[in-house]
PDB file of C-alpha atoms and ligand atoms in Angstrom:
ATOM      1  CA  UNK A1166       0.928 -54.679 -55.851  1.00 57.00           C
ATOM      2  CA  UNK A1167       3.866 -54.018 -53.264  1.00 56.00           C
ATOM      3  CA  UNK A1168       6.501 -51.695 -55.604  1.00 74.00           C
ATOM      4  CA  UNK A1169       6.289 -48.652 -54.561  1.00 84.00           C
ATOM      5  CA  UNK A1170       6.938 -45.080 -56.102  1.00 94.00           C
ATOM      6  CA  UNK A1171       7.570 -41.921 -53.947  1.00 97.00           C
ATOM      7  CA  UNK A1172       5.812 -39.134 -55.980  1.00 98.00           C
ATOM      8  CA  UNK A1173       5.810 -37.087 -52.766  1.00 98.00           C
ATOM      9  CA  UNK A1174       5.563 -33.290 -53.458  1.00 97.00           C
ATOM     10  CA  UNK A1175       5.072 -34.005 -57.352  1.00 98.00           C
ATOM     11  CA  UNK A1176       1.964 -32.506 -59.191  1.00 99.00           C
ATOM     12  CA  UNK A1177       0.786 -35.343 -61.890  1.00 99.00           C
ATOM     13  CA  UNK A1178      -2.042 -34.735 -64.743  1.00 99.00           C
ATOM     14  CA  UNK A1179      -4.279 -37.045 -65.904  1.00 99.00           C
ATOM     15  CA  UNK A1180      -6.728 -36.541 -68.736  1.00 99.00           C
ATOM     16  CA  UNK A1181      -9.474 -39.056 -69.397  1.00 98.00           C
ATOM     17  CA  UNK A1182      -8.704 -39.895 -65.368  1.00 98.00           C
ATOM     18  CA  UNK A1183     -12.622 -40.731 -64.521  1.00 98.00           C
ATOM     19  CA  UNK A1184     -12.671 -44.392 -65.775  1.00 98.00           C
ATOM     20  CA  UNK A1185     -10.390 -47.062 -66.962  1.00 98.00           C
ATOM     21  CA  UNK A1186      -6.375 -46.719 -66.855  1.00 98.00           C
ATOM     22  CA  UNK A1187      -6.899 -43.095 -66.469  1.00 98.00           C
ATOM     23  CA  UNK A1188      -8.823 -43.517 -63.539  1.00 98.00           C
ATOM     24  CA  UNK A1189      -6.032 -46.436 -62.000  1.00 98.00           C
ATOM     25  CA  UNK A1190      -2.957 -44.201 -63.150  1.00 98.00           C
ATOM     26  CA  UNK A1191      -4.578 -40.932 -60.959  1.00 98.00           C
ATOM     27  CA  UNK A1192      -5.191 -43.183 -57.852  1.00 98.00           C
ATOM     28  CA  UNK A1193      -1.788 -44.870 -58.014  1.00 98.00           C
ATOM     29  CA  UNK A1194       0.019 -41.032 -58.336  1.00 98.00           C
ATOM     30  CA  UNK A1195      -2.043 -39.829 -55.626  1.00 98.00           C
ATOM     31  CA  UNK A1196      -1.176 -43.188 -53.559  1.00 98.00           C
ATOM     32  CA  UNK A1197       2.405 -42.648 -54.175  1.00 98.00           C
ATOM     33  CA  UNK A1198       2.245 -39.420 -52.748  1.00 98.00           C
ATOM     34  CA  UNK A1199       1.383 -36.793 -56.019  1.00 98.00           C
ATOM     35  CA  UNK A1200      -1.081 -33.788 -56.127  1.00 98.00           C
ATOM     36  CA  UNK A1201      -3.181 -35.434 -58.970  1.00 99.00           C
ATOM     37  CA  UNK A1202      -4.877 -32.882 -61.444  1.00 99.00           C
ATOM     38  CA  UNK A1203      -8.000 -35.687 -62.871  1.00 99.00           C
ATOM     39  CA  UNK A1204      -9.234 -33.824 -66.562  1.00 99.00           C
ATOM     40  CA  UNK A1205     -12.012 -35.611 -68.190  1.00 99.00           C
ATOM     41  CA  UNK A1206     -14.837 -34.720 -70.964  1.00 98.00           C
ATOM     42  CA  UNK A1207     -17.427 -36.217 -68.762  1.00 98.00           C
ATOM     43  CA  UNK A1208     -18.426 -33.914 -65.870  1.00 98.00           C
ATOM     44  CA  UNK A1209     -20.395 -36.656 -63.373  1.00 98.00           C
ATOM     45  CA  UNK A1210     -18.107 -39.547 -63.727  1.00 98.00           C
ATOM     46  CA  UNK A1211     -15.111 -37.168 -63.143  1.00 98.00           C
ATOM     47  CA  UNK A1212     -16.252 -35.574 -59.938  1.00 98.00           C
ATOM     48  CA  UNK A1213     -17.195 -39.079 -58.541  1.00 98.00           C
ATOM     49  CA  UNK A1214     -13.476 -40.137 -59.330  1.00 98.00           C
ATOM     50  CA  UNK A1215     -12.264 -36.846 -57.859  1.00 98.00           C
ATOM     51  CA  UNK A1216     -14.869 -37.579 -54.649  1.00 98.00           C
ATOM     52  CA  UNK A1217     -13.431 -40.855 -54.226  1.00 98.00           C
ATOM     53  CA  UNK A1218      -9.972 -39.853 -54.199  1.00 98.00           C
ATOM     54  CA  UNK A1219     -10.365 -36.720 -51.948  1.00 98.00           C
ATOM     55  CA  UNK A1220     -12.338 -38.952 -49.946  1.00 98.00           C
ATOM     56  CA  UNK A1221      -9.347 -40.976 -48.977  1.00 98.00           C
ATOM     57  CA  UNK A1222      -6.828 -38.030 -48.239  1.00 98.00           C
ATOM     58  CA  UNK A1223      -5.818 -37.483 -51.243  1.00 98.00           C
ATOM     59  CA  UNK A1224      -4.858 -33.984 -52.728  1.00 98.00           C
ATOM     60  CA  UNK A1225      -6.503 -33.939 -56.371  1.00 98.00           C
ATOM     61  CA  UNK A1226      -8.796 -31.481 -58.257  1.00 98.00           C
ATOM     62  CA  UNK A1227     -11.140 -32.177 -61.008  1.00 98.00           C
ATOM     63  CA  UNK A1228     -11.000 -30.428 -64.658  1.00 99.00           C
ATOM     64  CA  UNK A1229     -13.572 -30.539 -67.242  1.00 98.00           C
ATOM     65  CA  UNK A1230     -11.771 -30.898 -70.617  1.00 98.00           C
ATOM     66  CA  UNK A1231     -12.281 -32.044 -73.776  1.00 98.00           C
ATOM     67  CA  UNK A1232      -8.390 -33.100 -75.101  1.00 98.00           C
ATOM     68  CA  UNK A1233      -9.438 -32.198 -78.601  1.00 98.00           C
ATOM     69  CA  UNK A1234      -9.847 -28.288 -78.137  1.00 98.00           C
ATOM     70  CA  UNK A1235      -6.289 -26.797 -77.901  1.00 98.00           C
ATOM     71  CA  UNK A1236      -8.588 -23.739 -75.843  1.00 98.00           C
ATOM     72  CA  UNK A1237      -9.662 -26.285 -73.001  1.00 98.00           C
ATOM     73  CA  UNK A1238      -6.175 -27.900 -73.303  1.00 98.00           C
ATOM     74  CA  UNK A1239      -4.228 -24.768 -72.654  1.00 98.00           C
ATOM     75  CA  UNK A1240      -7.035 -23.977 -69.791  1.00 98.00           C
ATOM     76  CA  UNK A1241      -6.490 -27.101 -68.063  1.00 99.00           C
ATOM     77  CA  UNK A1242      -2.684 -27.305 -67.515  1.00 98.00           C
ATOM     78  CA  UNK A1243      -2.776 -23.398 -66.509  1.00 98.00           C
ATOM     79  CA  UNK A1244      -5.541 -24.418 -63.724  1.00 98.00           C
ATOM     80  CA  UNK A1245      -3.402 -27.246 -62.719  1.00 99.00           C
ATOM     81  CA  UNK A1246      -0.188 -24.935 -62.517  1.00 98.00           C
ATOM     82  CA  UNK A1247      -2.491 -22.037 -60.988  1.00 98.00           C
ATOM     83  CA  UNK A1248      -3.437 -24.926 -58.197  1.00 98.00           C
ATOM     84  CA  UNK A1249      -0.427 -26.664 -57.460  1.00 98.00           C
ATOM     85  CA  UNK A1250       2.586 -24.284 -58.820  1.00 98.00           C
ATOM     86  CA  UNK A1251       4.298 -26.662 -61.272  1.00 98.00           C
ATOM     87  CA  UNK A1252       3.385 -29.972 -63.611  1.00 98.00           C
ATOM     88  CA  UNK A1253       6.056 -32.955 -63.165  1.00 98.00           C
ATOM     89  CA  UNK A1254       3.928 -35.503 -64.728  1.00 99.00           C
ATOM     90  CA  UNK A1255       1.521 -35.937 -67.255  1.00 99.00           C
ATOM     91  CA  UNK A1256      -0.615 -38.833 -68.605  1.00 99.00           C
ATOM     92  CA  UNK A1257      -2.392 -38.358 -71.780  1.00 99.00           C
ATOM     93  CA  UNK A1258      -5.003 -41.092 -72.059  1.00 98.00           C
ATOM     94  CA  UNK A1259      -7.844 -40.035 -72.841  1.00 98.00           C
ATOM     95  CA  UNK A1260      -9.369 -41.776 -76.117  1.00 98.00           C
ATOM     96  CA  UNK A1261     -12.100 -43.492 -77.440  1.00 98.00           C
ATOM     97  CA  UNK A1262     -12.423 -46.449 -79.710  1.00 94.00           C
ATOM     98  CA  UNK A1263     -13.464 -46.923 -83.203  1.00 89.00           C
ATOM     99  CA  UNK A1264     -16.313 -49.595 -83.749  1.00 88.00           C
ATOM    100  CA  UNK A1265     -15.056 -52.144 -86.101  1.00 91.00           C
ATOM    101  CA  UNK A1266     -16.135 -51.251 -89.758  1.00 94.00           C
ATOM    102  CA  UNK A1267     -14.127 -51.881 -92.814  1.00 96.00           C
ATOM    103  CA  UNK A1268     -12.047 -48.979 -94.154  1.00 97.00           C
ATOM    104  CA  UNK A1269     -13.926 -48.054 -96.624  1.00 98.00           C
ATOM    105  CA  UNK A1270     -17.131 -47.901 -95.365  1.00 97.00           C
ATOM    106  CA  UNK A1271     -15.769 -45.343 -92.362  1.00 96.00           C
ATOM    107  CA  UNK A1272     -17.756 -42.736 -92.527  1.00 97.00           C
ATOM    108  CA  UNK A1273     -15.481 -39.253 -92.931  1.00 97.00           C
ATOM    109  CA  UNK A1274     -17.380 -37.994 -89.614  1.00 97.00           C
ATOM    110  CA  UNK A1275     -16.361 -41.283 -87.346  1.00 97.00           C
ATOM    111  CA  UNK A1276     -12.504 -40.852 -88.721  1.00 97.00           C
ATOM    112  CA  UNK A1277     -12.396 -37.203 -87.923  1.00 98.00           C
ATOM    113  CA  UNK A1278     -13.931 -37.836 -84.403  1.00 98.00           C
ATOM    114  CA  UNK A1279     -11.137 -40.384 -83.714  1.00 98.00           C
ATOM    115  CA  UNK A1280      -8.695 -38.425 -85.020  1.00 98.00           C
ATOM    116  CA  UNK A1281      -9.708 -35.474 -83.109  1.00 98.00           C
ATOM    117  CA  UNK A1282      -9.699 -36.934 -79.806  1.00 98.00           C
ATOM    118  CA  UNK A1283      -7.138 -39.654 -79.835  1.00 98.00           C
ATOM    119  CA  UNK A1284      -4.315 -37.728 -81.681  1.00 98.00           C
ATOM    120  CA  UNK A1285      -4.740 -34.094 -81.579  1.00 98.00           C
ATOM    121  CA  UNK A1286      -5.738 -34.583 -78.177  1.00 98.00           C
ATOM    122  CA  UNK A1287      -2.991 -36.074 -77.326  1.00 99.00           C
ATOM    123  CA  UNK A1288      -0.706 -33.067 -79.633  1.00 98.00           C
ATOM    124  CA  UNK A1289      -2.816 -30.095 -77.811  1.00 98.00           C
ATOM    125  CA  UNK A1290      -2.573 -31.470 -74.168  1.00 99.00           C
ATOM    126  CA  UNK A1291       1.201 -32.438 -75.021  1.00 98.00           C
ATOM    127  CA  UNK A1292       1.794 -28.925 -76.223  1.00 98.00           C
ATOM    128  CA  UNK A1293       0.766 -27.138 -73.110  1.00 98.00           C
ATOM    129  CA  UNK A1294       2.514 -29.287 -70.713  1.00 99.00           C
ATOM    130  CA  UNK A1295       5.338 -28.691 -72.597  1.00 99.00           C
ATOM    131  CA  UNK A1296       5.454 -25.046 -72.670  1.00 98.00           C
ATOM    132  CA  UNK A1297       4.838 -25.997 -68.899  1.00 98.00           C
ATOM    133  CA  UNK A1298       7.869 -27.921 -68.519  1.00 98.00           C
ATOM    134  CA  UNK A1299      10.038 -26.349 -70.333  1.00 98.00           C
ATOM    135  CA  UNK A1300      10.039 -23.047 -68.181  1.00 98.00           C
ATOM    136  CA  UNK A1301      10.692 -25.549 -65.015  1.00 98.00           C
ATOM    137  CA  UNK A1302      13.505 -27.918 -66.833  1.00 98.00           C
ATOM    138  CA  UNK A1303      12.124 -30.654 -65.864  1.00 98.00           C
ATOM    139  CA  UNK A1304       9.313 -33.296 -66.131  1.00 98.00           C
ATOM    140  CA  UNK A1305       7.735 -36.547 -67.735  1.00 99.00           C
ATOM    141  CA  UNK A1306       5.071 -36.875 -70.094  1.00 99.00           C
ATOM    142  CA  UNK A1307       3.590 -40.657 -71.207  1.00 99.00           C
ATOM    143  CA  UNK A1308       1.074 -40.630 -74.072  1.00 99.00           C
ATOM    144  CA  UNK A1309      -1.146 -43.374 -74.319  1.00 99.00           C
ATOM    145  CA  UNK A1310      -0.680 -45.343 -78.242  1.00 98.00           C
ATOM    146  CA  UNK A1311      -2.291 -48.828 -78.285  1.00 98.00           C
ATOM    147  CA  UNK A1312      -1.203 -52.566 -79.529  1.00 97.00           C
ATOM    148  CA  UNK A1313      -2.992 -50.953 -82.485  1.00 97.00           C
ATOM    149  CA  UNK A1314      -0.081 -48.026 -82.252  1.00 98.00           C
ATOM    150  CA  UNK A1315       2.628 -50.763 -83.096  1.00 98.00           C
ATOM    151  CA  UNK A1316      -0.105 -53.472 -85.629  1.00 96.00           C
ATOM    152  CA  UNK A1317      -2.534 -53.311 -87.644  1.00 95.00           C
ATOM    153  CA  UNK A1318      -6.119 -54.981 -87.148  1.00 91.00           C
ATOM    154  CA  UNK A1319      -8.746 -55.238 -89.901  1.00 92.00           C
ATOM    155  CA  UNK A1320     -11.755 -52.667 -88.922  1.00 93.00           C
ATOM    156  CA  UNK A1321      -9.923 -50.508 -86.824  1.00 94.00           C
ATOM    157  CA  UNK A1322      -8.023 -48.702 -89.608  1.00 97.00           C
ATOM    158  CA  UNK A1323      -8.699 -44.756 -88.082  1.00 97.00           C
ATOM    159  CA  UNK A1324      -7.986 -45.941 -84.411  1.00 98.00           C
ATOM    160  CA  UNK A1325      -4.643 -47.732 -85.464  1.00 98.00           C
ATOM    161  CA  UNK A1326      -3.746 -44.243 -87.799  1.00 98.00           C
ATOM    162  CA  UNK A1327      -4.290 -42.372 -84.395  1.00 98.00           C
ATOM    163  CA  UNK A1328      -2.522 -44.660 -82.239  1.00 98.00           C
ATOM    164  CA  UNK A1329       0.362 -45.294 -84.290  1.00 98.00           C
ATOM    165  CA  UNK A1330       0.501 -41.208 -85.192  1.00 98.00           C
ATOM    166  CA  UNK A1331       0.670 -41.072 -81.025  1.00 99.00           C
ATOM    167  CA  UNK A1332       3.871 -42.890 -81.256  1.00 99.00           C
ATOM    168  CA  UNK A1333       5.087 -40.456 -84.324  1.00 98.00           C
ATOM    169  CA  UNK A1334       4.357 -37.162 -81.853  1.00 98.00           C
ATOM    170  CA  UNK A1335       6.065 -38.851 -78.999  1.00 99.00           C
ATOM    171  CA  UNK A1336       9.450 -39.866 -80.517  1.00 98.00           C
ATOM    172  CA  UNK A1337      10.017 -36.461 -81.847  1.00 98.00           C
ATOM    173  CA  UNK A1338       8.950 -34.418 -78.806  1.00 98.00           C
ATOM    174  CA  UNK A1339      11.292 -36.665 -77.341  1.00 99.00           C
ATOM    175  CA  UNK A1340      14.148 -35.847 -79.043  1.00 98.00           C
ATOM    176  CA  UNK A1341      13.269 -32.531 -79.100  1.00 98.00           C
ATOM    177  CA  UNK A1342      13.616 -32.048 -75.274  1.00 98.00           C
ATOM    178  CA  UNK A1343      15.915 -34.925 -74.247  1.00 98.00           C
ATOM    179  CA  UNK A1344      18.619 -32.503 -73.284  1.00 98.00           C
ATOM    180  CA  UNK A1345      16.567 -30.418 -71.278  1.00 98.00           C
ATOM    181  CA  UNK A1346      15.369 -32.548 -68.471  1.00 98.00           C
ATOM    182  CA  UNK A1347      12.232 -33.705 -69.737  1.00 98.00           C
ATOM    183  CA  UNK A1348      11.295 -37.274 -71.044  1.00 99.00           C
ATOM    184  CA  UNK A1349       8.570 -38.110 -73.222  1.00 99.00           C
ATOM    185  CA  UNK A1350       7.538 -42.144 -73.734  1.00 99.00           C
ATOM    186  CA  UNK A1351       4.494 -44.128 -74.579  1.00 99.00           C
ATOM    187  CA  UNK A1352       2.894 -46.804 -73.115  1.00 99.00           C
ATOM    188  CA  UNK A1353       0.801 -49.279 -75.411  1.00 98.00           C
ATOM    189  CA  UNK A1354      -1.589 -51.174 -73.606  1.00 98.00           C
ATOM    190  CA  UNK A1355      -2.705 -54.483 -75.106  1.00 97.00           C
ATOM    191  CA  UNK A1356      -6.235 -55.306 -74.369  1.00 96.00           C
ATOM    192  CA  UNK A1357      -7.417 -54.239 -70.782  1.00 97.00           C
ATOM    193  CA  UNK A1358     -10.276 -54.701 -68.428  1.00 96.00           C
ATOM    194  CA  UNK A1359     -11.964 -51.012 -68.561  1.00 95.00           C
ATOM    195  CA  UNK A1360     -15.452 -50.275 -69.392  1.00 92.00           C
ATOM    196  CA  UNK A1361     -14.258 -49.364 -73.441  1.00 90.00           C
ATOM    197  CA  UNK A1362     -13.327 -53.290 -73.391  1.00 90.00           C
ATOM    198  CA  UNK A1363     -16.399 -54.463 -71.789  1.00 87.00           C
ATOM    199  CA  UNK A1364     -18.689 -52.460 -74.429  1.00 85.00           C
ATOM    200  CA  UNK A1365     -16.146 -54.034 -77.279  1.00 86.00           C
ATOM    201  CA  UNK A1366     -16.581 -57.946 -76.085  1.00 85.00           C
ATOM    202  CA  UNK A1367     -20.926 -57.661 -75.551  1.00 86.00           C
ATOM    203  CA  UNK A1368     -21.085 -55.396 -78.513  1.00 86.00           C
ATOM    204  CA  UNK A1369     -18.386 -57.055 -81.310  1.00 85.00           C
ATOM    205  CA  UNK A1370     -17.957 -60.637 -79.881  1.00 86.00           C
ATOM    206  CA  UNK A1371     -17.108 -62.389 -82.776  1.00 84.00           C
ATOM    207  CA  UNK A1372     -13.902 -59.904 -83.292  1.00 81.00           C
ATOM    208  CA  UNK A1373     -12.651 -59.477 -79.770  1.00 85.00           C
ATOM    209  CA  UNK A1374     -12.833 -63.916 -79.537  1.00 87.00           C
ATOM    210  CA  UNK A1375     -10.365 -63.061 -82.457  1.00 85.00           C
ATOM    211  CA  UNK A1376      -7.927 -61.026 -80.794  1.00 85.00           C
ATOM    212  CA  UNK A1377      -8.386 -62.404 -77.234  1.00 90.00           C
ATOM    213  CA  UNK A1378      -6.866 -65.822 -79.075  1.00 91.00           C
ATOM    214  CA  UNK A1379      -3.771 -63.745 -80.131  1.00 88.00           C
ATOM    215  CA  UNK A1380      -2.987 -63.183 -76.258  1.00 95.00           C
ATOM    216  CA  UNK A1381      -0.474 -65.137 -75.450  1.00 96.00           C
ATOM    217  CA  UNK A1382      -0.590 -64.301 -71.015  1.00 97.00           C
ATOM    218  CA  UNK A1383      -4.441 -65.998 -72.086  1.00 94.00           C
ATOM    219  CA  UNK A1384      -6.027 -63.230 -70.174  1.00 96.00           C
ATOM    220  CA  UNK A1385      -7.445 -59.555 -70.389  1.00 96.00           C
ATOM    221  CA  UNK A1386      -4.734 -56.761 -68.573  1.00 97.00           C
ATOM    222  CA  UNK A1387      -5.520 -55.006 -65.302  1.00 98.00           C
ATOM    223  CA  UNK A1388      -6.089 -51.515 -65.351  1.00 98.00           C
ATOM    224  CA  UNK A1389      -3.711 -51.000 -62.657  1.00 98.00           C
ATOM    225  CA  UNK A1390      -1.301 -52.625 -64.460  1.00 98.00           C
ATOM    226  CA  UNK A1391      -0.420 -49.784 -66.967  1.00 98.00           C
ATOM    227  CA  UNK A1392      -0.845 -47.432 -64.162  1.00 98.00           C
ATOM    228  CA  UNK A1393       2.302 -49.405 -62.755  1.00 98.00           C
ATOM    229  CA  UNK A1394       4.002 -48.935 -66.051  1.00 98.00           C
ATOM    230  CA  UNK A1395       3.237 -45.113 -66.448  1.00 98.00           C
ATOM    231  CA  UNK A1396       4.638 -44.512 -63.027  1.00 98.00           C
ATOM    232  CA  UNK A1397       7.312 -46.215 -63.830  1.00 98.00           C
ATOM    233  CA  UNK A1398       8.082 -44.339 -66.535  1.00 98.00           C
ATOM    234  CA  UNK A1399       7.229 -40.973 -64.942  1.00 98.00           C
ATOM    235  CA  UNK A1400       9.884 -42.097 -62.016  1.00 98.00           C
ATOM    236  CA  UNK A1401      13.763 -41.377 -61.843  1.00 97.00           C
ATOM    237  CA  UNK A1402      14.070 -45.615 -62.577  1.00 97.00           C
ATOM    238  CA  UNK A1403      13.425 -44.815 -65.989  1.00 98.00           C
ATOM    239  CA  UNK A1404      15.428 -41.602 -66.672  1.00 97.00           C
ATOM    240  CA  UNK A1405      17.832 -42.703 -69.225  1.00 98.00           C
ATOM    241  CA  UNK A1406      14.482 -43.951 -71.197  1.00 98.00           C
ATOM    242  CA  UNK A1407      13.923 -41.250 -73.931  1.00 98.00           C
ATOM    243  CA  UNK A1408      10.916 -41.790 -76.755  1.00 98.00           C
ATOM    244  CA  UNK A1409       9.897 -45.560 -76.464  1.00 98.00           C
ATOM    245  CA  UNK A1410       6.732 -47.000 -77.026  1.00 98.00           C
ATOM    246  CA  UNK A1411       6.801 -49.424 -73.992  1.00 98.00           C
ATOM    247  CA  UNK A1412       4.184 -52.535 -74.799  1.00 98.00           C
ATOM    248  CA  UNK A1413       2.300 -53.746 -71.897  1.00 98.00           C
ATOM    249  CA  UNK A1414       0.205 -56.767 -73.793  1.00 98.00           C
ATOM    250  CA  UNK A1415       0.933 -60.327 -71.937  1.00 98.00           C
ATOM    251  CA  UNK A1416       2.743 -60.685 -75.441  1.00 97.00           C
ATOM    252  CA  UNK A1417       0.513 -59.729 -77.921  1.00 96.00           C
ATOM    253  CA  UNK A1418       3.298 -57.692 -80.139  1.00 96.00           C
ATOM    254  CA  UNK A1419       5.941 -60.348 -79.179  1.00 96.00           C
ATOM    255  CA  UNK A1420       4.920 -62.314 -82.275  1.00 87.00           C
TER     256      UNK A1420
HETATM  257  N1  NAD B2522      -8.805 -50.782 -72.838  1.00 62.32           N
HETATM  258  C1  NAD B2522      -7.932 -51.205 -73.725  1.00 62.32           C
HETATM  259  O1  NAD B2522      -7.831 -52.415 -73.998  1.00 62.32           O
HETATM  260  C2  NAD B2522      -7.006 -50.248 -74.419  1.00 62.32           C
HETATM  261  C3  NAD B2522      -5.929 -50.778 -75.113  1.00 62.32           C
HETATM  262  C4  NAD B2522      -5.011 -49.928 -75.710  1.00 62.32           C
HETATM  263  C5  NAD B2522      -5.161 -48.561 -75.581  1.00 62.32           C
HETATM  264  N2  NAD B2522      -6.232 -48.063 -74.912  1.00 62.32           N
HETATM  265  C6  NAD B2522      -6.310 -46.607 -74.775  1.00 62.32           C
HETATM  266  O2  NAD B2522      -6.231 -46.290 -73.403  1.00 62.32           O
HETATM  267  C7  NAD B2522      -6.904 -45.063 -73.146  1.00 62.32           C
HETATM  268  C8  NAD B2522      -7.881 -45.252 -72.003  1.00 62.32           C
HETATM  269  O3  NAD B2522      -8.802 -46.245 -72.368  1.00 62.32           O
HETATM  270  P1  NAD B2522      -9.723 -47.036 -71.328  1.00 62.32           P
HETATM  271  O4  NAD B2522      -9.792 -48.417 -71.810  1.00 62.32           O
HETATM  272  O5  NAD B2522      -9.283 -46.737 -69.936  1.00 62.32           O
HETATM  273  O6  NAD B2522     -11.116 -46.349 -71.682  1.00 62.32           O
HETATM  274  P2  NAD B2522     -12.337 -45.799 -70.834  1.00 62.32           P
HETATM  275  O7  NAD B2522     -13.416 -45.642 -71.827  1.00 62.32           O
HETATM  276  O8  NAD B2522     -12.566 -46.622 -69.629  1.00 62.32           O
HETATM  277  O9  NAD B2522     -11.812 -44.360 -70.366  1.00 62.32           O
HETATM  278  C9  NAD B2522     -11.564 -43.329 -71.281  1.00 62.32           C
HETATM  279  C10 NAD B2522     -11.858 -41.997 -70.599  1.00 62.32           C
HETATM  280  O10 NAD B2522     -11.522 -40.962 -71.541  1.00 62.32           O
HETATM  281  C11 NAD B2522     -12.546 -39.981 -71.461  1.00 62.32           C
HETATM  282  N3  NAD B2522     -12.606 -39.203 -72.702  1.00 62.32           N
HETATM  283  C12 NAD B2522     -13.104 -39.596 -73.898  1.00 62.32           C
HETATM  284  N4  NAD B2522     -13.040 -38.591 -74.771  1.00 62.32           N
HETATM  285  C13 NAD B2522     -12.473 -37.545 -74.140  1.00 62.32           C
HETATM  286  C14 NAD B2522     -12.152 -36.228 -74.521  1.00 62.32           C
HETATM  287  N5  NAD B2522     -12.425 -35.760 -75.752  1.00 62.32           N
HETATM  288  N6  NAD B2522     -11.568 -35.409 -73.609  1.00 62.32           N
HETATM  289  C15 NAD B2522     -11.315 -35.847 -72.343  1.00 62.32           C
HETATM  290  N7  NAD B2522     -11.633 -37.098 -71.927  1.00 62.32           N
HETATM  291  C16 NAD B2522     -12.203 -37.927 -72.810  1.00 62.32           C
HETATM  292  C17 NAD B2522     -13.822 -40.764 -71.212  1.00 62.32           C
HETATM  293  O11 NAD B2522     -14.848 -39.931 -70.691  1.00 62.32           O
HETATM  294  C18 NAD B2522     -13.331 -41.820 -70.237  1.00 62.32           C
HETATM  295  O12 NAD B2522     -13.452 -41.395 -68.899  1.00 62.32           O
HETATM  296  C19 NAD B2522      -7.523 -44.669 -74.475  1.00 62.32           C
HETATM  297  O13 NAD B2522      -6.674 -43.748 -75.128  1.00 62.32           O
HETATM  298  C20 NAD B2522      -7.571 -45.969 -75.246  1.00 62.32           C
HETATM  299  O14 NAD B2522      -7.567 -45.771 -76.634  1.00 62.32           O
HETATM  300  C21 NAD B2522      -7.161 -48.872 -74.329  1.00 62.32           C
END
């Protein structure tokens, strides 16, 4: 892709950065330029990431963290702030999906799990970069809701509560800090080709056949393609854009 961002001398955060859209939104921050902080649960796959980047000349350092505890939270954007002096940017992605069971059979544990990781997590990490940004008057935070953020789709009734409660925490932490130099968006992906999507059409074929005919673009999304959205909305070309839920679907919610 041949737009390109100058994030030169920024410091950008990414949590669930080792795979996926986390993974293509850290490599296109550090291409454009940005001190990338990569945060991820799983300790292997996130030093490989972090290897890979450094590899190529990039400046980015890996952080261990699980988005749910407000404890690691709170650790990870002081070690980022410790490392690179300031936070201008800030991704939270990391999430994991719900396997497709009717409502009422969710078990209370599987709910709580997805509602631990893919909406607190997104609260505590949003928190901290706050208190972050506030002291500097300045920055841009994108959360990561879902198609399932703006519908609903039978079987995935906790996942959609998380997503679309994403969208609820983003609008008002938006309008909370419009006025003082920091934006806060969404971006909600339609279905994408990342290893969560490749376990959901071998292991639930029937449903994905489903929603893949729903698609009107008649093809899965690109990882990098929401990294080109997040930048986007991380850069100055979006700064009158204040608490949207930007869908990046080939369509899907344009029904
Ligand atoms: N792939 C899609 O079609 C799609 C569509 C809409 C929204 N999303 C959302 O996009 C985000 C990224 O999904 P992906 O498809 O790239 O998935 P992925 O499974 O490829 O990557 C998710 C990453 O998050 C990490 N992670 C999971 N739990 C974590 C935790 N508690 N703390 C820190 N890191 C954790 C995983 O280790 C993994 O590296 C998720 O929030 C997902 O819900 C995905």
């Amino acid at each position: 892709m041949n737009i390109r961002y100058d994030f030169t001398g920024h410091v950008a955060l990414v949590t669930g950065a080792a795979s996926g859209m986390g993974l293509a939104t850290a490599k296109a921050f550090a291409e454009a330029g940005a001190k990338v902080a990569l945060a991820d649960v799983n300790a292997d796959s996130l030093q490989t990431a972090a290897d890979a980047l450094s590899a190529s000349g990039h400046d980015v350092i890996a952080l261990q963290c699980d988005v749910a505890d407000d404890t690691q939270a709170s650790t990870l954007i002081k070690r980022t702030v410790e490392r690179y002096g300031r936070l201008d940017a800030a991704f939270n992605n990391a999430g994991i999906q719900s396997p497709a069971v009717e409502t009422a059979d969710v078990p209370v544990d599987v709910y709580d799990r997805i509602i631990a990781i893919n909406l607190r997590g997104v609260w505590c990490c949003m928190k901290h970069e706050l208190l972050q940004m506030r002291s500097q008057g300045s920055g841009a935070i994108v959360n990561c809701s879902s198609l399932g953020g703006l519908e609903g789709v039978p079987g995935r009734a906790a996942y959609h509560a998380a997503k679309h409660g994403v969208l609820g925490l983003t609008k008002s932490a938006a309008l909370e800090y419009a006025a003082r130099g920091i934006r806060v968006n969404a971006v909600c992906p339609g279905i994408i080709d990342t290893p969560m999507v490749s376990d959901m059409l071998t292991g639930e074929k029937d449903v994905m056949e489903e929603m893949m005919r729903n698609v009107p673009i008649k093809r899965l999304g690109q990882a990098d393609e929401i990294a080109q959205a997040v930048l986007w909305l991380c850069s100055d070309a979006s700064k009158f854009l204040i608490g949207q839920a930007l869908a990046v679907d080939g369509g899907y919610t344009a029904r």
